[in-house]
Coordinates of C-alpha atoms in Angstrom, one line a residue:
M3 CA 8.7 -3.6 12.3
R4 CA 10.6 -2.0 9.5
S5 CA 8.8 -4.2 7.0
L6 CA 5.5 -3.3 8.6
A7 CA 6.4 0.4 8.4
L8 CA 7.1 0.1 4.7
F9 CA 3.9 -1.9 4.3
R10 CA 2.0 1.0 5.9
V11 CA 3.6 3.5 3.6
A12 CA 2.9 1.3 0.5
L13 CA -0.7 0.6 1.6
G14 CA -1.4 4.3 2.2
A15 CA 0.0 5.2 -1.2
A16 CA -2.1 2.4 -2.8
V17 CA -5.3 3.6 -1.2
L18 CA -4.4 7.2 -2.1
Y19 CA -3.8 6.2 -5.7
D20 CA -7.1 4.3 -5.7
A21 CA -9.0 7.4 -4.6
V22 CA -7.3 9.7 -7.1
T23 CA -7.9 7.4 -10.1
R24 CA -11.6 7.1 -9.2
F25 CA -12.1 10.9 -9.6
G26 CA -11.8 10.5 -13.3
D27 CA -15.0 8.4 -13.5
L28 CA -16.7 9.8 -10.5
T29 CA -20.0 10.8 -12.1
A30 CA -20.2 7.7 -14.3
F31 CA -19.6 5.1 -11.5
L32 CA -20.4 6.7 -8.2
T33 CA -23.5 8.9 -8.7
D34 CA -27.2 8.6 -9.5
D35 CA -26.4 10.3 -12.8
G36 CA -24.2 7.4 -13.8
V37 CA -24.6 3.9 -15.0
L38 CA -25.7 2.5 -11.6
P39 CA -28.1 4.7 -9.7
R40 CA -28.5 3.8 -6.0
V41 CA -32.0 2.4 -6.6
F42 CA -30.5 -0.6 -8.4
C43 CA -27.9 -1.0 -5.7
F44 CA -30.6 -1.2 -3.0
Q45 CA -32.3 -3.9 -5.0
D46 CA -29.3 -6.1 -5.3
M47 CA -27.1 -5.3 -2.3
H48 CA -26.9 -7.7 0.6
P49 CA -28.8 -6.1 3.5
L50 CA -25.8 -6.4 5.8
R51 CA -23.5 -4.5 3.6
L52 CA -23.0 -0.9 4.5
S53 CA -21.7 1.9 2.2
V54 CA -21.7 5.5 3.2
Y55 CA -22.1 6.3 -0.5
M56 CA -25.7 5.2 -0.3
I57 CA -26.6 8.3 1.8
N58 CA -26.5 10.6 -1.2
G59 CA -26.2 10.1 -4.9
S60 CA -24.7 13.5 -6.0
A61 CA -21.3 14.1 -7.4
P62 CA -20.2 16.6 -4.7
F63 CA -21.0 14.1 -2.0
A64 CA -19.1 11.3 -3.8
A65 CA -16.2 13.7 -4.3
A66 CA -16.2 14.6 -0.6
L67 CA -16.0 11.0 0.3
L68 CA -13.1 10.4 -2.1
F69 CA -11.3 13.4 -0.6
L70 CA -11.9 11.8 2.9
Q71 CA -10.5 8.5 1.6
A72 CA -7.4 10.3 0.3
A73 CA -6.9 12.1 3.6
A74 CA -7.2 8.9 5.6
A75 CA -4.7 7.2 3.3
A76 CA -2.3 10.1 3.7
A77 CA -2.6 9.9 7.5
L78 CA -2.0 6.1 7.3
L79 CA 1.0 6.7 5.0
A80 CA 2.5 9.2 7.5
G81 CA 1.6 7.1 10.5
W82 CA -0.5 9.8 12.3
R83 CA -3.2 8.4 14.6
T84 CA -2.3 5.2 12.7
R85 CA -4.9 2.8 14.1
I86 CA -7.8 5.2 13.6
A87 CA -6.5 6.0 10.1
A88 CA -6.3 2.3 9.3
C89 CA -10.0 1.8 10.4
V90 CA -11.3 4.8 8.5
T91 CA -9.3 3.8 5.4
W92 CA -10.7 0.3 5.4
F93 CA -14.3 1.5 5.8
L94 CA -14.0 4.0 3.0
V95 CA -12.3 1.5 0.7
I96 CA -15.1 -1.0 1.1
S97 CA -17.7 1.8 0.9
V98 CA -16.5 2.9 -2.5
Q99 CA -16.3 -0.7 -3.8
L100 CA -19.8 -1.5 -2.6
R101 CA -21.1 1.5 -4.4
N102 CA -20.4 0.0 -7.7
P103 CA -19.2 -3.7 -7.6
L104 CA -19.6 -4.0 -11.4
V105 CA -16.3 -2.2 -12.0
L106 CA -14.1 -4.1 -9.6
Q107 CA -11.4 -6.7 -10.3
G108 CA -8.8 -8.8 -8.4
G109 CA -6.7 -5.8 -7.4
D110 CA -9.7 -4.2 -5.6
I111 CA -10.3 -7.4 -3.6
L112 CA -6.7 -7.6 -2.5
L113 CA -6.7 -3.9 -1.5
R114 CA -9.7 -4.2 0.7
M115 CA -8.3 -7.3 2.4
L116 CA -4.9 -5.7 3.0
A117 CA -6.7 -2.7 4.5
F118 CA -8.8 -5.1 6.7
W119 CA -5.8 -6.9 8.2
A120 CA -4.0 -3.5 8.6
M121 CA -6.4 -2.7 11.5
F122 CA -4.9 -5.5 13.5
L123 CA -1.2 -4.6 13.0
P124 CA 1.2 -2.3 14.9
L125 CA 1.8 -0.1 11.9
G126 CA 2.6 3.0 13.8
A127 CA 5.5 1.5 15.9
A128 CA 8.3 2.7 13.5
Y129 CA 9.0 5.5 11.1
S130 CA 5.7 7.3 11.9
V131 CA 4.4 10.6 13.2
D132 CA 3.0 8.7 16.2
R133 CA 6.5 7.3 17.0
A134 CA 8.2 10.6 16.5
L135 CA 6.0 12.4 19.0
D136 CA 5.7 9.4 21.4
T137 CA 6.3 10.4 25.1
S138 CA 5.5 7.0 26.6
G139 CA 9.2 6.0 26.8
R140 CA 8.4 2.5 25.4
A141 CA 11.2 1.1 23.4
A142 CA 10.3 0.3 19.8
P143 CA 10.2 -3.5 19.3
R144 CA 12.1 -5.0 16.4
V145 CA 9.7 -7.7 15.5
A146 CA 6.0 -8.4 15.9
L147 CA 4.2 -11.8 16.2
S148 CA 0.4 -11.8 16.6
G149 CA -2.8 -13.1 15.0
G150 CA -2.7 -10.0 12.9
T151 CA 0.7 -10.6 11.4
I152 CA -0.1 -14.2 10.8
A153 CA -3.3 -13.2 9.0
L154 CA -1.6 -10.6 6.8
L155 CA 1.1 -13.1 5.6
S156 CA -1.5 -15.8 5.2
Q157 CA -3.7 -13.6 3.0
T158 CA -0.9 -13.2 0.5
L159 CA -0.2 -16.9 0.5
M160 CA -3.9 -17.7 -0.1
V161 CA -3.9 -15.5 -3.2
Y162 CA -1.3 -17.7 -4.8
L163 CA -2.2 -21.1 -3.4
F164 CA -5.9 -20.9 -4.2
S165 CA -5.2 -19.3 -7.6
A166 CA -3.1 -22.3 -8.4
A167 CA -5.7 -24.7 -7.1
L168 CA -8.4 -23.2 -9.3
K169 CA -6.3 -23.6 -12.4
T170 CA -7.6 -27.1 -13.1
S171 CA -7.9 -27.3 -16.9
P172 CA -5.6 -29.1 -19.4
E173 CA -4.6 -25.7 -20.7
W174 CA -2.7 -25.1 -17.5
H175 CA -1.3 -28.7 -17.1
R176 CA -1.3 -31.1 -20.0
D177 CA -1.3 -28.7 -23.0
G178 CA 0.6 -25.8 -21.5
S179 CA -1.4 -23.4 -23.7
A180 CA -3.0 -21.1 -21.0
I181 CA -0.5 -18.3 -21.4
Y182 CA -1.0 -18.4 -25.2
Y183 CA -4.7 -18.0 -24.9
A184 CA -4.3 -15.2 -22.3
L185 CA -2.0 -13.3 -24.5
S186 CA -4.3 -13.8 -27.4
L187 CA -7.0 -11.7 -25.7
E188 CA -6.7 -8.3 -27.3
Q189 CA -8.6 -6.7 -24.4
F190 CA -5.8 -7.8 -22.0
S191 CA -2.6 -8.2 -24.1
T192 CA 0.0 -5.4 -24.4
P193 CA 2.3 -5.0 -27.4
L194 CA 5.0 -7.1 -25.5
G195 CA 2.4 -9.8 -24.9
T196 CA 1.4 -9.9 -28.5
W197 CA 5.0 -10.1 -29.6
L198 CA 5.5 -13.2 -27.3
L199 CA 2.8 -15.0 -29.3
G200 CA 5.5 -15.6 -31.8
F201 CA 7.3 -18.0 -29.4
P202 CA 4.8 -20.8 -28.7
D203 CA 7.3 -23.2 -27.2
F204 CA 8.5 -20.6 -24.7
L205 CA 4.8 -19.9 -23.8
V206 CA 4.4 -23.5 -22.9
L207 CA 7.3 -23.3 -20.4
L208 CA 5.9 -20.0 -19.1
T209 CA 2.5 -21.6 -18.5
H210 CA 4.0 -24.3 -16.4
F211 CA 6.3 -21.8 -14.6
T212 CA 3.4 -19.6 -13.7
W213 CA 1.4 -22.5 -12.2
W214 CA 4.4 -23.7 -10.2
I215 CA 5.4 -20.3 -8.9
E216 CA 1.9 -19.9 -7.6
A217 CA 1.7 -23.4 -6.1
A218 CA 5.2 -23.8 -4.7
G219 CA 6.6 -20.3 -4.7
P220 CA 5.1 -19.5 -1.3
L221 CA 7.5 -21.9 0.3
L222 CA 10.3 -19.4 -0.5
L223 CA 8.4 -16.7 1.3
L224 CA 8.2 -18.8 4.5
A225 CA 11.6 -20.4 4.4
P226 CA 13.0 -20.6 8.0
F227 CA 16.5 -21.3 6.8
G228 CA 19.2 -19.4 4.9
G229 CA 19.3 -16.5 7.4
G230 CA 16.5 -14.7 5.6
A231 CA 18.2 -14.8 2.2
V232 CA 15.7 -17.3 0.8
R233 CA 12.8 -15.2 1.9
V234 CA 14.3 -12.1 0.3
L235 CA 14.8 -14.2 -2.9
G236 CA 11.1 -15.2 -2.8
V237 CA 10.0 -11.6 -2.5
F238 CA 12.1 -10.5 -5.5
V239 CA 11.0 -13.6 -7.5
F240 CA 7.4 -12.8 -7.0
A241 CA 8.0 -9.0 -7.5
A242 CA 9.6 -9.8 -10.9
F243 CA 6.8 -12.2 -11.7
H244 CA 4.1 -9.5 -11.1
L245 CA 6.1 -6.9 -13.0
A246 CA 6.4 -9.3 -16.0
M247 CA 2.7 -10.0 -15.9
G248 CA 1.9 -6.3 -15.8
A249 CA 4.2 -5.8 -18.8
C250 CA 2.4 -8.5 -20.9
L251 CA -1.2 -8.1 -19.7
R252 CA -3.4 -5.2 -18.8
L253 CA -4.4 -6.3 -15.3
G254 CA -5.3 -3.0 -13.8
T255 CA -4.1 -2.5 -10.2
F256 CA -3.6 -6.2 -9.4
P257 CA 0.2 -6.4 -10.0
L258 CA 0.7 -3.1 -8.1
F259 CA -1.2 -4.2 -5.1
D260 CA 0.4 -7.6 -5.1
L261 CA 3.8 -5.8 -4.7
V262 CA 2.3 -4.1 -1.6
S263 CA 1.4 -7.5 -0.2
L264 CA 4.9 -8.8 -0.5
V265 CA 6.6 -6.1 1.6
P266 CA 5.8 -7.7 5.0
F267 CA 7.8 -10.9 4.1
L268 CA 11.1 -9.0 4.1
P269 CA 13.0 -10.3 7.1
S270 CA 15.0 -8.3 9.7
S271 CA 18.3 -9.5 8.1
F272 CA 17.4 -7.7 4.9
W273 CA 17.0 -4.4 6.6
D274 CA 20.1 -4.9 8.8
S275 CA 22.3 -5.5 5.7
L276 CA 20.7 -2.7 3.8
E277 CA 21.1 -0.2 6.7
A278 CA 24.7 -1.2 7.3
A279 CA 25.5 -0.6 3.6
L280 CA 23.7 2.7 3.5
R281 CA 25.3 4.0 6.8
K282 CA 28.8 3.0 5.8
G283 CA 31.1 6.0 5.9
K284 CA 28.5 8.3 7.4
E285 CA 29.3 10.3 10.6
E286 CA 27.0 10.2 13.6
V287 CA 24.9 13.4 13.9
R288 CA 23.6 15.4 16.9
I289 CA 20.7 17.8 16.5
Y290 CA 20.3 20.9 18.6
F291 CA 17.1 22.9 18.7
D292 CA 15.6 25.9 20.5
A293 CA 14.0 24.6 23.7
D294 CA 11.8 27.7 23.9
C295 CA 10.2 26.9 20.5
G296 CA 7.6 24.1 20.4
F297 CA 7.5 24.2 16.6
C298 CA 11.2 23.6 16.5
K299 CA 11.0 20.6 18.8
K300 CA 8.3 19.0 16.8
S301 CA 10.1 19.6 13.6
V302 CA 13.4 18.0 14.7
Y303 CA 11.7 14.9 16.2
L304 CA 9.7 14.4 13.0
I305 CA 12.7 14.8 10.8
R306 CA 14.8 12.4 12.9
E307 CA 12.1 9.7 12.7
M308 CA 11.2 10.1 9.0
F309 CA 14.9 10.3 8.0
A310 CA 15.6 7.0 9.8
L311 CA 18.0 8.7 12.3
A312 CA 16.4 7.3 15.4
G313 CA 19.8 7.0 17.2
A314 CA 20.7 10.6 16.7
P315 CA 20.6 12.6 19.9
V316 CA 18.2 15.5 20.0
I317 CA 19.4 18.1 22.5
P318 CA 18.2 21.6 23.6
A319 CA 20.7 24.1 22.4
Q320 CA 20.5 25.9 25.7
A321 CA 22.2 22.9 27.3
D322 CA 25.5 23.8 25.6
P323 CA 26.7 27.4 25.9
V324 CA 28.8 27.3 22.7
T325 CA 25.9 25.8 20.7
H326 CA 23.4 28.2 22.2
E327 CA 25.5 31.2 21.3
L328 CA 25.8 29.9 17.7
M329 CA 22.0 29.3 17.6
L330 CA 21.3 32.9 18.7
R331 CA 23.9 34.4 16.3
H332 CA 22.5 32.6 13.2
N333 CA 18.8 32.4 14.4
S334 CA 19.0 28.7 13.5
W335 CA 19.0 25.1 14.7
I336 CA 22.4 23.4 14.8
V337 CA 23.4 20.0 13.4
E338 CA 26.8 18.6 14.5
A339 CA 28.5 16.0 12.3
G340 CA 32.2 15.0 11.9
G341 CA 33.3 17.6 14.5
R342 CA 31.7 20.5 12.6
R343 CA 28.5 22.4 13.3
Y344 CA 26.1 23.3 10.5
H345 CA 23.2 25.8 10.6
K346 CA 20.2 26.9 8.5
F347 CA 19.7 25.0 5.3
D348 CA 23.2 23.5 5.5
A349 CA 22.0 21.7 8.7
F350 CA 19.1 20.2 6.8
V351 CA 21.4 19.1 4.0
E352 CA 23.7 17.4 6.5
L353 CA 20.8 15.4 7.9
V354 CA 19.8 14.4 4.4
R355 CA 23.3 13.2 3.8
A356 CA 23.4 11.2 7.0
S357 CA 20.0 9.6 6.3
P358 CA 20.2 6.0 5.0
V359 CA 16.9 6.7 3.1
F360 CA 17.4 10.1 1.5
S361 CA 21.2 10.5 1.3
F362 CA 21.0 10.3 -2.5
L363 CA 19.3 13.7 -2.5
A364 CA 22.2 15.5 -0.8
P365 CA 24.1 16.3 -4.0
V366 CA 20.9 17.8 -5.5
L367 CA 20.4 20.0 -2.4
R368 CA 23.9 21.3 -2.7
L369 CA 23.4 22.7 -6.2
K370 CA 23.6 26.5 -6.1
P371 CA 20.0 27.3 -7.2
V372 CA 18.5 24.7 -4.9
H373 CA 20.8 25.7 -2.0
A374 CA 19.9 29.4 -2.4
A375 CA 16.2 28.7 -2.5
G376 CA 16.5 26.4 0.6
T377 CA 18.4 29.0 2.5
S378 CA 15.8 31.6 1.7
A379 CA 13.0 29.3 2.8
Y380 CA 14.7 28.5 6.0
E381 CA 15.4 32.2 6.9
W382 CA 11.7 33.0 6.2
T383 CA 10.6 30.2 8.4
A384 CA 13.0 31.2 11.2
S385 CA 11.7 34.8 11.0
H386 CA 8.0 33.8 10.9
R387 CA 7.8 30.9 13.3
A388 CA 4.2 31.7 14.3
K389 CA 3.0 31.3 10.7
A390 CA 5.3 28.4 9.8
S391 CA 4.1 26.5 12.9
L392 CA 0.5 26.4 11.8
P393 CA 0.7 23.2 9.7
L394 CA 2.1 21.4 12.8
A395 CA -0.2 23.1 15.3
W396 CA -2.5 20.1 15.4
L397 CA 0.3 17.7 16.3
R398 CA 0.9 17.0 20.0
F399 CA 3.6 15.2 22.0
T400 CA 1.5 12.4 23.5
P401 CA 2.0 8.8 24.6
A402 CA 1.4 6.6 21.5
P403 CA -1.5 4.3 22.0
A404 CA -0.7 0.7 22.9
E405 CA -0.3 -1.6 20.0
P406 CA -3.1 -4.2 19.3
G407 CA -3.2 -6.7 22.1
T408 CA -4.1 -10.3 22.6
L409 CA -7.8 -9.7 22.1
A410 CA -7.2 -8.0 18.7
G411 CA -4.7 -10.7 17.7
G412 CA -7.2 -13.5 18.6
A413 CA -9.9 -11.8 16.6
A414 CA -7.6 -11.5 13.6
F415 CA -6.8 -15.2 13.9
L416 CA -10.5 -16.2 14.0
F417 CA -11.1 -14.0 10.9
L418 CA -8.2 -15.8 9.2
I419 CA -9.7 -19.2 9.8
Y420 CA -13.0 -17.9 8.5
V421 CA -11.4 -16.5 5.3
F422 CA -9.5 -19.7 4.8
F423 CA -12.7 -21.8 4.7
W424 CA -14.3 -19.2 2.5
N425 CA -11.5 -19.7 0.0
W426 CA -11.7 -23.4 0.4
S427 CA -15.4 -23.3 -0.5
T428 CA -14.5 -21.8 -3.9
L429 CA -12.4 -24.8 -5.0
P430 CA -13.8 -27.5 -7.4
G431 CA -15.8 -29.8 -5.1
G432 CA -15.5 -27.3 -2.3
E433 CA -19.3 -26.9 -2.2
R434 CA -19.5 -29.5 0.5
F435 CA -17.3 -27.3 2.7
T436 CA -19.5 -24.2 2.2
L437 CA -20.0 -22.3 5.4
P438 CA -23.2 -23.3 7.2
R439 CA -26.2 -21.1 6.6
G440 CA -25.9 -17.9 8.6
Y441 CA -22.2 -18.1 8.9
E442 CA -21.7 -16.2 5.7
R443 CA -23.1 -13.1 7.4
P444 CA -19.8 -11.8 8.9
G445 CA -18.1 -12.2 5.5
K446 CA -20.9 -10.2 3.8
L447 CA -20.9 -7.5 6.5
L448 CA -17.1 -7.0 6.5
Y449 CA -16.8 -7.7 2.7
L450 CA -14.4 -10.6 3.3
D451 CA -15.6 -12.7 0.5
Q452 CA -13.0 -13.4 -2.1
K453 CA -12.2 -15.8 -5.0
W454 CA -8.8 -15.9 -6.7
D455 CA -9.8 -17.3 -10.1
M456 CA -7.6 -15.3 -12.4
F457 CA -7.7 -17.1 -15.8
S458 CA -9.3 -20.1 -14.1
P459 CA -10.0 -22.8 -14.8
Y460 CA -8.6 -21.6 -18.1
P461 CA -8.3 -18.3 -19.9
L462 CA -11.2 -17.0 -22.1
K463 CA -11.1 -18.4 -25.6
M464 CA -13.4 -15.8 -27.1
D465 CA -12.2 -12.2 -27.5
G466 CA -14.1 -9.0 -28.3
W467 CA -14.2 -5.3 -28.1
Y468 CA -16.8 -2.7 -27.2
V469 CA -18.9 -1.0 -29.9
I470 CA -21.3 1.9 -29.5
Q471 CA -23.5 2.0 -32.5
A472 CA -24.7 5.4 -33.6
K473 CA -26.8 6.7 -36.5
L474 CA -25.8 9.9 -38.2
A475 CA -28.3 12.4 -39.7
D476 CA -27.9 10.9 -43.2
G477 CA -28.9 7.5 -41.9
S478 CA -25.4 5.9 -42.0
R479 CA -24.1 4.1 -38.9
V480 CA -20.8 4.5 -37.2
D481 CA -18.9 3.2 -34.1
F482 CA -19.4 6.2 -31.9
F483 CA -16.9 4.7 -29.4
R484 CA -14.1 5.2 -31.9

């Protein structure tokens, strides 16, 4: 569940990043004043594919939809109304991609597939707003096994396995020259990639390593032995692989979104070891709040959940006369740690110090200027609770919705089988396994079609660059683009 919680945060951040970066080219790519007016989309788009961007072709409308995508991604990141946020996020991601398929690449395909499988997962069960304000009394499970979790992991494995299967040329196998050709493409290569061209023997080894890591590396991610250590090794090997690729080749968002897809493979043992190391030497904390203040109660429950302090008791200050008197005297919540009681901003600093996630910030918060500003902010908040509570007014203590059940898990598993055969049909000779006529409709409707043919069957061997030819008043011609 901790891996799924981090995956939720990473996916929400990725979709938020996707929305923000599209603002820079909004008019050019998402409006009728750009390179692809809707009339051309209507001509070429599959009739089953739905994009809300087709309703209106103006820049303000497109901007509003991108703002909505960013808001849905932020809700997913925070884990507020998580399942609804996941569904809205997926729909808006495929909508913006369908508006202009000409500017998509592998990272966009992976993002929409991760967003699709997210709808079938219990993403709000840990470290979320939903969990913090849950009144159902249900204990948080430690692990999840369902059609949705199987599908999520399998999607990542298919990216690697089918990518390796599509690399069929001698450049990838006999000659070992594929990486050399890839780094020779100026439109992709970075300065580091260009520098590596001076080591052709090393590039042969790198070519074979790349193919084998895609073909056999997934075994590390599934290893049932080693107490989880082998799986952790697999995650870090693939993470290093993607970071290295991103340093040598301009691949857009693909390496970044690949890192997001690796998070769910982290086993419980990884988090247990990490949490034990981070909690070492930290005292247990108790949090006291004003039971007559709804804003205060929401705040402490949210802080406890987001700071990964789920085991810390949250107690009304009125339940203890000494603490209640201290609360009234300082007009403050109280945090007890190591036999001492802290109030105001010092209480917040103590919770940060006790958090296994944010403890590294505690020394910064203790700096005099920061501490003074924090204390002033807390005192203003305590004196203006009505105004300070407005940002949290729309949050309610409610029973968190039940996690996706057997029906959702079964549907996810059926979609997984469908996606597997779709990928199978992209292989050389896979035409005979093409889905029967009519069976491609769900894939078109839900935008599940995919092909992982990066530098396959071999990298391009012809390079080039864009030129915009323009004529000046004196008749001479220039490259306007530069």
